[in-house]
Amino acid sequence: DIQMTQSPSSLSASVGDRVTITCRASQGISSWLAWYQQKPEKAPKSLIYAASSLQSGVPSRFSGSGSGTDFTLTISSVQPEDFATYYCQQYNSYPLTFGGGTKVEIK
Amino acid sequence: EVHLVESGGGLVQPGGSLRLSCAASGFIFSDHYMDWVRQPPGKGLEWVARIRMRANSSTTEYAASVKGRFTISRDDSRNSVYLQMNSLKTEDTALYYCARHAGCINSCYSAMDYWGQGTLVTVSS
């Protein structure tokens, strides 16, 4: 199975800060990586697919990069509505696997 | 607009069975793979199962933790996907989400683009 390791597991940021979350795969997954945002008591929401493609309707302050084993999700200027938990997920091979999540909190 | 609505969750004793349903609307259901993903209370996301389109023989994939106990199926005439859960264990307690695979365009490597709100399964004596 491909293990997905996210770091950090949590972070505190102020509105307007640049936030970067990393995700590392235990083996190469090409660009078959997605990022999801989950707010408390809500379903996950798709943000990015194919490592760097923005889902329709997602603000451009979100961006993704990477390929192979190392990936990043960046929020260029974090907004109040961005405080949530973020998950990466690989879809290169079965079983599909998620990272453990990164909780972005208000400083 | 895409909608996915799960139902069928509830309280069940260890060793029992439960069948979850997910009703889809707003898209051509038969053109999409469908997934089940679960989330134990206060924990992260775990993929459970996938079913491909009828055009791909509705073949299935499972997480090792549920293989042999859970069965995913679909009824394209009802725009629905199901998860039959047998021999339930306490560790199966979770919020179960239905999610849509984004589709096969140049390839079938796609993320999940829409999620339902989930249905809670509690396995306890």
XYZ file of C-alpha atoms in Angstrom:
232
model
C 0.000 0.000 0.000
C 1.124 3.562 -0.649
C 1.456 5.545 2.574
C 0.651 9.265 2.413
C 2.356 11.412 5.041
C 1.213 14.983 5.586
C 3.055 17.652 7.497
C 2.488 19.457 9.659
C -0.463 17.769 11.356
C -1.643 21.195 12.471
C -0.660 24.807 12.093
C -1.786 28.222 13.253
C -1.969 31.112 10.847
C -3.241 34.667 10.720
C -5.572 35.943 8.034
C -3.444 36.963 5.070
C -0.593 34.550 5.809
C 0.827 32.215 3.194
C 0.233 28.608 4.219
C 2.019 25.562 2.824
C 1.124 21.938 3.538
C 3.247 19.062 2.320
C 2.306 15.520 1.398
C 4.790 12.737 0.760
C 3.978 9.401 -0.884
C 5.885 6.277 0.117
C 6.412 5.515 -3.582
C 6.009 7.410 -6.818
C 2.455 8.276 -7.828
C 3.155 10.438 -10.883
C 0.712 13.359 -10.547
C -2.234 11.294 -9.363
C -2.828 13.315 -6.229
C -5.854 15.205 -4.943
C -6.387 17.682 -2.127
C -9.611 18.005 -0.147
C -10.832 20.538 2.383
C -13.072 19.508 5.268
C -14.781 21.889 7.669
C -16.221 20.659 10.989
C -19.371 18.570 10.583
C -19.190 18.900 6.807
C -18.329 16.557 3.946
C -14.938 16.880 2.265
C -14.763 19.243 -0.686
C -12.509 18.681 -3.681
C -9.925 21.434 -4.168
C -7.223 20.137 -6.491
C -6.759 17.115 -8.723
C -3.844 15.839 -10.775
C -1.554 17.522 -8.235
C -1.989 21.038 -9.615
C -5.362 21.410 -11.365
C -7.874 23.579 -9.556
C -11.388 22.197 -9.226
C -14.050 24.434 -10.751
C -15.164 27.160 -8.368
C -12.156 26.918 -6.053
C -10.499 30.295 -5.367
C -7.202 30.933 -7.129
C -5.420 31.518 -3.815
C -5.256 27.721 -3.610
C -2.538 26.016 -5.640
C -0.906 22.627 -5.763
C 2.424 21.421 -7.025
C 4.674 18.394 -7.146
C 4.990 15.023 -8.814
C 6.456 11.650 -7.989
C 6.565 11.504 -4.204
C 6.532 15.101 -2.945
C 3.584 17.467 -3.168
C 2.490 20.766 -1.689
C -0.757 22.634 -1.202
C -0.351 26.395 -0.858
C -2.870 28.998 0.226
C -1.354 32.296 -0.900
C -3.313 34.494 1.499
C -5.395 32.517 3.959
C -8.942 33.765 4.495
C -11.294 33.182 7.460
C -13.258 30.586 5.484
C -10.083 28.573 4.821
C -9.668 27.423 8.400
C -10.345 23.718 8.071
C -8.634 20.339 7.812
C -6.902 19.448 4.556
C -6.288 15.939 3.243
C -4.178 14.669 0.369
C -5.136 11.455 -1.426
C -3.351 9.321 -3.988
C -5.257 7.625 -6.790
C -2.335 6.026 -8.569
C -3.083 2.545 -7.271
C -5.353 0.538 -5.011
C -6.022 0.791 -2.184
C -6.655 4.506 -2.541
C -5.072 6.187 0.461
C -5.371 9.503 2.268
C -2.904 11.465 4.308
C -3.613 11.925 8.001
C -4.809 15.501 7.569
C -3.541 18.982 8.395
C -5.675 21.185 10.597
C -5.302 24.880 9.802
C -6.316 26.990 12.785
C -6.608 30.700 13.427
C -3.692 32.259 15.295
C -26.346 20.318 -9.780
C -24.794 17.130 -8.485
C -26.393 15.670 -5.379
C -25.448 12.563 -3.450
C -27.651 11.527 -0.534
C -26.682 8.642 1.715
C -29.083 6.679 3.894
C -29.292 3.443 5.832
C -26.948 4.140 8.722
C -27.801 3.302 12.302
C -26.882 1.344 15.405
C -26.040 -2.325 14.912
C -24.515 -4.977 17.144
C -21.122 -6.513 16.387
C -21.539 -9.304 13.870
C -24.616 -7.683 12.410
C -25.371 -6.349 8.940
C -26.413 -3.060 7.433
C -27.039 -1.853 3.897
C -26.182 1.723 2.967
C -27.663 3.483 -0.042
C -26.577 6.544 -1.971
C -29.023 8.247 -4.291
C -27.436 10.353 -7.022
C -28.883 13.142 -9.139
C -27.752 15.948 -11.405
C -25.433 13.915 -13.643
C -25.347 10.830 -15.864
C -24.850 8.267 -13.126
C -23.981 5.396 -15.454
C -20.948 7.318 -16.747
C -19.179 7.434 -13.383
C -17.345 5.146 -11.023
C -18.585 5.545 -7.453
C -16.793 5.266 -4.113
C -17.514 4.799 -0.452
C -15.208 6.565 2.015
C -15.537 6.459 5.802
C -14.436 8.608 8.691
C -14.382 7.307 12.274
C -15.428 9.914 14.848
C -12.651 12.482 15.280
C -10.338 10.728 12.824
C -9.242 10.952 9.198
C -10.616 9.631 5.934
C -10.382 5.990 4.837
C -11.355 4.768 1.379
C -13.610 1.706 1.566
C -14.713 0.560 -1.879
C -15.129 1.505 -5.532
C -17.382 0.277 -8.308
C -16.656 0.983 -11.943
C -19.176 1.741 -14.691
C -21.202 -0.973 -16.379
C -19.058 -0.254 -19.440
C -16.183 -1.596 -17.317
C -18.266 -4.568 -16.160
C -19.059 -2.818 -12.857
C -15.891 -4.299 -11.414
C -15.046 -3.512 -7.814
C -12.127 -2.712 -5.524
C -12.005 -2.891 -1.737
C -9.846 -1.846 1.150
C -8.227 -4.810 2.862
C -10.022 -3.950 6.116
C -13.440 -4.641 4.570
C -12.727 -7.150 1.803
C -14.851 -10.260 2.205
C -17.277 -8.490 4.541
C -18.531 -5.523 2.485
C -20.013 -5.553 -1.015
C -20.463 -2.493 -3.207
C -23.081 -2.589 -5.950
C -24.941 -0.209 -8.215
C -28.309 0.104 -9.912
C -28.033 2.504 -12.809
C -31.814 2.407 -13.345
C -32.214 3.883 -9.855
C -29.112 6.135 -10.000
C -27.972 4.489 -6.803
C -24.952 2.836 -5.283
C -25.077 0.538 -2.274
C -22.768 -0.830 0.394
C -23.789 -4.114 1.985
C -21.910 -4.458 5.249
C -21.789 -7.859 6.951
C -19.951 -9.201 9.995
C -19.667 -5.677 11.338
C -16.992 -4.876 13.895
C -16.746 -2.045 16.396
C -13.920 -0.573 14.300
C -16.373 -0.113 11.416
C -18.047 2.676 13.406
C -17.791 5.762 11.200
C -19.532 8.341 9.069
C -19.832 6.752 5.620
C -19.625 9.036 2.602
C -20.597 8.298 -0.960
C -18.358 10.066 -3.488
C -18.354 10.450 -7.260
C -15.289 9.632 -9.336
C -14.681 12.612 -11.635
C -14.865 10.512 -14.775
C -12.766 8.852 -17.436
C -11.593 11.504 -19.883
C -8.105 10.833 -21.209
C -7.736 8.113 -18.598
C -9.652 6.772 -15.638
C -7.167 8.196 -13.157
C -9.466 10.682 -11.475
C -10.109 12.079 -8.028
C -13.433 12.182 -6.210
C -15.125 15.417 -7.158
C -18.448 15.354 -5.290
C -19.306 13.963 -1.877
C -22.545 13.334 -0.045
C -23.164 14.435 3.541
C -22.656 10.968 4.983
C -24.609 8.454 7.024
C -23.470 7.367 10.487
C -22.898 3.714 11.279
C -22.399 2.771 14.920
C -21.385 -0.785 15.787
C -21.840 -1.402 19.477
C -23.382 -3.881 21.873
